[in-house]
Tab-separated table of C-alpha atoms and ligand atoms in Angstrom:
chain	number	residue	atom	x	y	z
I	1	MET	CA	-46.851	-74.884	129.827
I	2	ASN	CA	-43.212	-73.968	130.039
I	3	PRO	CA	-42.148	-71.130	127.885
I	4	LEU	CA	-40.391	-71.764	124.909
I	5	ILE	CA	-37.117	-69.755	124.167
I	6	ILE	CA	-35.604	-69.681	120.944
I	7	ALA	CA	-31.833	-68.433	119.912
I	8	ASN	CA	-31.444	-66.892	116.666
I	9	TRP	CA	-27.700	-66.710	116.280
I	10	LYS	CA	-28.374	-65.246	112.638
I	11	CYS	CA	-25.145	-65.045	110.618
I	12	ASN	CA	-22.980	-65.433	113.626
I	13	PRO	CA	-20.377	-66.019	114.759
I	14	GLU	CA	-17.807	-65.661	112.192
I	15	THR	CA	-16.059	-69.174	112.644
I	16	LEU	CA	-17.046	-72.949	113.728
I	17	GLU	CA	-14.511	-72.534	116.429
I	18	GLU	CA	-16.320	-69.554	117.987
I	19	ALA	CA	-19.455	-71.153	117.422
I	20	GLN	CA	-18.097	-74.123	119.589
I	21	GLU	CA	-16.890	-71.833	122.149
I	22	LEU	CA	-20.501	-70.071	122.449
I	23	PHE	CA	-22.367	-73.475	122.605
I	24	PHE	CA	-20.374	-74.907	125.171
I	25	SER	CA	-20.414	-72.164	127.444
I	26	ILE	CA	-24.383	-72.167	127.477
I	27	LYS	CA	-24.667	-76.062	126.811
I	28	GLU	CA	-24.883	-77.236	130.482
I	29	ASP	CA	-27.849	-74.635	131.350
I	30	ILE	CA	-29.926	-75.291	128.101
I	31	LYS	CA	-30.000	-79.201	128.268
I	32	ASN	CA	-33.340	-80.592	128.604
I	33	LYS	CA	-35.159	-77.326	128.740
I	34	ASP	CA	-37.531	-75.966	126.316
I	35	ILE	CA	-34.830	-74.089	124.857
I	36	VAL	CA	-33.908	-74.127	121.206
I	37	ILE	CA	-30.761	-73.090	119.377
I	38	CYS	CA	-30.633	-71.757	115.909
I	39	PRO	CA	-27.023	-71.241	114.757
I	40	PRO	CA	-26.218	-70.825	111.157
I	41	SER	CA	-27.011	-74.280	109.351
I	42	ILE	CA	-23.472	-75.160	108.299
I	43	PHE	CA	-22.498	-75.408	112.007
I	44	LEU	CA	-25.428	-77.522	113.100
I	45	PRO	CA	-23.743	-80.914	112.383
I	46	SER	CA	-20.655	-80.031	114.646
I	47	LEU	CA	-22.996	-78.696	117.647
I	48	ILE	CA	-26.078	-80.840	117.586
I	49	CYS	CA	-26.019	-83.350	120.740
I	50	GLU	CA	-28.306	-85.269	123.043
I	51	GLY	CA	-30.527	-83.252	125.470
I	52	VAL	CA	-30.485	-79.854	123.272
I	53	ASN	CA	-33.064	-78.822	121.006
I	54	PHE	CA	-31.855	-77.145	117.510
I	55	GLY	CA	-33.413	-75.492	114.797
I	56	ALA	CA	-32.464	-74.054	111.420
I	57	GLN	CA	-33.033	-70.235	110.488
I	58	ASN	CA	-34.711	-70.888	107.148
I	59	CYS	CA	-35.497	-73.880	104.670
I	60	PHE	CA	-36.501	-74.464	101.140
I	61	TRP	CA	-39.899	-75.632	100.055
I	62	GLU	CA	-38.328	-78.338	98.109
I	63	GLU	CA	-37.118	-81.966	99.322
I	64	LYS	CA	-34.356	-81.983	96.866
I	65	GLY	CA	-33.313	-81.354	93.241
I	66	ALA	CA	-31.527	-78.365	91.119
I	67	TYR	CA	-32.047	-75.545	93.483
I	68	THR	CA	-28.128	-74.485	94.163
I	69	GLY	CA	-27.439	-73.260	97.659
I	70	GLU	CA	-31.010	-74.207	98.955
I	71	ILE	CA	-31.510	-76.469	102.177
I	72	SER	CA	-34.390	-78.601	102.300
I	73	PRO	CA	-36.617	-79.278	105.235
I	74	GLN	CA	-35.807	-83.149	104.863
I	75	MET	CA	-32.088	-82.265	105.127
I	76	ILE	CA	-32.453	-80.228	108.280
I	77	LYS	CA	-34.592	-83.013	110.036
I	78	SER	CA	-32.363	-85.731	109.030
I	79	ILE	CA	-29.391	-84.020	111.145
I	80	GLY	CA	-31.533	-83.865	113.841
I	81	CYS	CA	-33.539	-80.745	114.088
I	82	ASP	CA	-36.969	-80.445	115.053
I	83	TYR	CA	-37.400	-76.649	114.421
I	84	VAL	CA	-37.228	-74.263	111.699
I	85	ILE	CA	-37.625	-70.475	111.996
I	86	ILE	CA	-39.448	-69.232	108.688
I	87	GLY	CA	-40.043	-65.815	107.489
I	88	HIS	CA	-37.960	-63.565	109.773
I	89	SER	CA	-38.153	-60.120	108.834
I	90	GLU	CA	-34.586	-60.290	107.497
I	91	ARG	CA	-35.743	-62.886	105.115
I	92	ARG	CA	-38.521	-61.151	104.152
I	93	THR	CA	-36.754	-57.656	103.687
I	94	ILE	CA	-33.210	-58.692	102.297
I	95	PHE	CA	-34.382	-61.875	100.349
I	96	HIS	CA	-37.620	-60.546	99.539
I	97	GLU	CA	-39.550	-63.648	100.621
I	98	SER	CA	-43.299	-63.154	100.128
I	99	ASN	CA	-46.067	-64.414	102.438
I	100	GLU	CA	-46.815	-67.270	99.326
I	101	ASP	CA	-43.050	-68.246	99.758
I	102	ILE	CA	-43.441	-68.630	103.579
I	103	LYS	CA	-46.660	-70.361	103.182
I	104	LYS	CA	-44.992	-73.056	101.101
I	105	LYS	CA	-42.023	-73.335	103.451
I	106	VAL	CA	-44.458	-73.850	106.406
I	107	ARG	CA	-46.297	-76.493	104.622
I	108	LYS	CA	-43.050	-78.541	103.473
I	109	ALA	CA	-41.541	-78.020	107.006
I	110	GLN	CA	-44.599	-79.634	108.473
I	111	MET	CA	-44.374	-82.500	106.025
I	112	ALA	CA	-40.934	-83.185	107.045
I	113	GLY	CA	-41.723	-83.281	110.636
I	114	LEU	CA	-40.218	-79.707	111.700
I	115	ILE	CA	-42.119	-77.521	113.824
I	116	PRO	CA	-42.310	-74.089	112.089
I	117	VAL	CA	-41.573	-70.919	113.945
I	118	VAL	CA	-43.281	-68.232	111.679
I	119	CYS	CA	-42.177	-64.560	112.329
I	120	ILE	CA	-44.762	-61.855	111.865
I	121	GLY	CA	-44.946	-58.069	112.512
I	122	GLU	CA	-45.179	-54.621	111.088
I	123	SER	CA	-42.774	-51.926	110.097
I	124	GLU	CA	-42.998	-48.716	111.806
I	125	ASP	CA	-45.402	-47.257	109.218
I	126	GLN	CA	-47.455	-50.174	108.891
I	127	ASP	CA	-50.735	-51.185	110.861
I	128	THR	CA	-49.886	-53.995	113.003
I	129	PHE	CA	-53.165	-55.982	112.832
I	130	GLU	CA	-53.547	-55.664	109.082
I	131	VAL	CA	-49.771	-56.805	108.471
I	132	ILE	CA	-50.400	-59.940	110.728
I	133	GLU	CA	-53.684	-60.843	109.405
I	134	GLU	CA	-52.275	-61.054	106.012
I	135	GLN	CA	-49.001	-62.874	107.379
I	136	ILE	CA	-51.000	-65.404	109.028
I	137	LYS	CA	-53.781	-66.166	106.311
I	138	ASP	CA	-53.968	-69.672	105.374
I	139	ILE	CA	-50.805	-70.446	107.404
I	140	GLY	CA	-52.753	-73.213	109.524
I	141	ARG	CA	-52.800	-73.261	113.560
I	142	ASP	CA	-50.024	-75.595	113.924
I	143	VAL	CA	-47.259	-73.211	113.821
I	144	ILE	CA	-45.562	-71.160	116.597
I	145	LEU	CA	-45.728	-67.508	115.900
I	146	ALA	CA	-42.922	-65.186	116.726
I	147	TYR	CA	-44.250	-61.523	116.678
I	148	GLU	CA	-41.233	-59.240	115.906
I	149	PRO	CA	-42.028	-55.686	115.226
I	150	LEU	CA	-39.428	-54.834	112.477
I	151	TRP	CA	-38.601	-51.556	114.474
I	152	ALA	CA	-37.867	-53.550	117.501
I	153	ILE	CA	-35.386	-55.870	116.170
I	154	GLY	CA	-31.719	-55.391	117.114
I	155	THR	CA	-32.706	-51.677	117.819
I	156	GLY	CA	-32.813	-51.768	121.439
I	157	GLU	CA	-36.488	-50.366	121.275
I	158	ASN	CA	-38.466	-53.041	122.406
I	159	ALA	CA	-42.373	-53.356	121.849
I	160	SER	CA	-44.327	-52.340	124.899
I	161	LEU	CA	-45.917	-54.553	127.068
I	162	GLU	CA	-49.370	-53.081	126.147
I	163	LYS	CA	-48.601	-53.732	122.461
I	164	VAL	CA	-47.552	-57.429	123.039
I	165	LYS	CA	-50.556	-58.006	124.974
I	166	GLU	CA	-52.933	-56.590	122.232
I	167	VAL	CA	-51.058	-58.858	119.592
I	168	ARG	CA	-51.350	-61.789	121.968
I	169	GLU	CA	-54.997	-61.252	122.395
I	170	PHE	CA	-55.506	-60.754	118.682
I	171	LEU	CA	-53.657	-64.188	118.000
I	172	LYS	CA	-55.814	-65.685	120.844
I	173	ASP	CA	-55.228	-69.496	121.195
I	174	ARG	CA	-52.025	-69.600	118.948
I	175	LYS	CA	-48.794	-70.234	120.663
I	176	VAL	CA	-47.199	-66.544	120.519
I	177	LEU	CA	-43.343	-65.839	121.312
I	178	TYR	CA	-42.171	-62.250	121.303
I	179	GLY	CA	-39.025	-61.176	119.504
I	180	GLY	CA	-37.248	-57.645	119.490
I	181	SER	CA	-34.452	-56.411	121.574
I	182	VAL	CA	-35.095	-58.799	124.539
I	183	ASN	CA	-32.444	-58.956	127.334
I	184	SER	CA	-31.936	-60.131	130.802
I	185	GLN	CA	-33.683	-56.958	131.836
I	186	ASN	CA	-37.018	-57.252	130.163
I	187	ALA	CA	-37.183	-60.955	129.461
I	188	LYS	CA	-39.310	-61.654	132.574
I	189	ASP	CA	-42.077	-59.146	131.653
I	190	TYR	CA	-42.322	-60.532	128.180
I	191	LEU	CA	-42.464	-64.145	129.430
I	192	GLU	CA	-45.161	-63.296	131.711
I	193	ILE	CA	-47.308	-62.373	128.757
I	194	THR	CA	-46.441	-64.810	125.994
I	195	ASP	CA	-45.798	-68.147	125.375
I	196	GLY	CA	-41.970	-67.393	125.116
I	197	LEU	CA	-39.299	-65.265	123.318
I	198	LEU	CA	-37.114	-65.194	120.113
I	199	ILE	CA	-34.021	-63.917	120.945
I	200	GLY	CA	-31.327	-62.362	118.490
I	201	GLY	CA	-28.311	-60.391	119.788
I	202	ALA	CA	-28.827	-61.531	123.404
I	203	SER	CA	-28.117	-65.131	122.453
I	204	LEU	CA	-24.693	-64.403	121.291
I	205	ASN	CA	-23.560	-63.284	124.605
I	206	ALA	CA	-23.447	-66.517	126.825
I	207	GLY	CA	-23.919	-64.630	130.031
I	208	GLU	CA	-26.738	-62.534	129.139
I	209	PHE	CA	-28.349	-65.502	127.595
I	210	ILE	CA	-28.113	-67.737	130.669
I	211	LYS	CA	-29.501	-64.619	132.727
I	212	ILE	CA	-32.350	-64.877	130.686
I	213	ILE	CA	-33.090	-68.523	130.626
I	214	LEU	CA	-32.744	-68.443	134.634
I	215	CYS	CA	-35.248	-65.351	134.974
I	216	ASP	CA	-38.049	-67.818	133.869
I	217	ILE	CA	-37.307	-70.117	136.981
V	1	LIG	C1	-34.352	-61.503	116.051
V	1	LIG	O1	-33.390	-61.611	115.214
V	1	LIG	O2	-35.082	-62.308	115.884
V	1	LIG	C2	-34.449	-60.857	117.173
V	1	LIG	C3	-35.394	-60.788	118.007
V	1	LIG	O3	-33.142	-60.208	117.238
V	1	LIG	P1	-32.729	-59.111	118.636
V	1	LIG	O4	-32.868	-60.064	119.771
V	1	LIG	O5	-31.145	-58.826	118.334
V	1	LIG	O6	-33.858	-57.998	118.595
């Protein structure tokens, strides 16, 4: 099975013009590959095109209704996305999403035909396996998991290969990606011990992102 590489642009770049520029500089290299681009949802309709996989960075758990500001899984699917990131640590910490919220989102995303990419991982003072156990409880097996220890996200302090191997082993036959300060220097090492990568910062630099994709070939 080919590894899956997911680009999480987070709340970047600032304008549609910049998003289009970034996208067009990687487009030919990511076409017809197991790569998923997750830009801010508002940019999705302007970027979606044949041959490229897209995802949203979050979704709500209802299909429609009086939920100002929310975007439903059905809406995401209807514009041509196949994936949705759920429970990113920034959603959990800044927006106080609970494991219960995340479970509801996963279920509704699946019902809408989206593949959920559920982010899991501990903070510096927590026990990895206790936290993960709780985060994956009742979440079902039909999801992609992204192990992203909080202390490794955007810090340049990526998790050790040993640690990622232990987590991979703990999650056994599930599909597990690694995320946390991945760059073109370390991507190959993580690809050898996981099913793929979730990339934040490095996905905003076209040259760096292309190098990461190429290191897999
Ligand atoms: C992320 O946002 O999921 C992430 C892994 O970020 P970074 O690659 O910047 O650490």
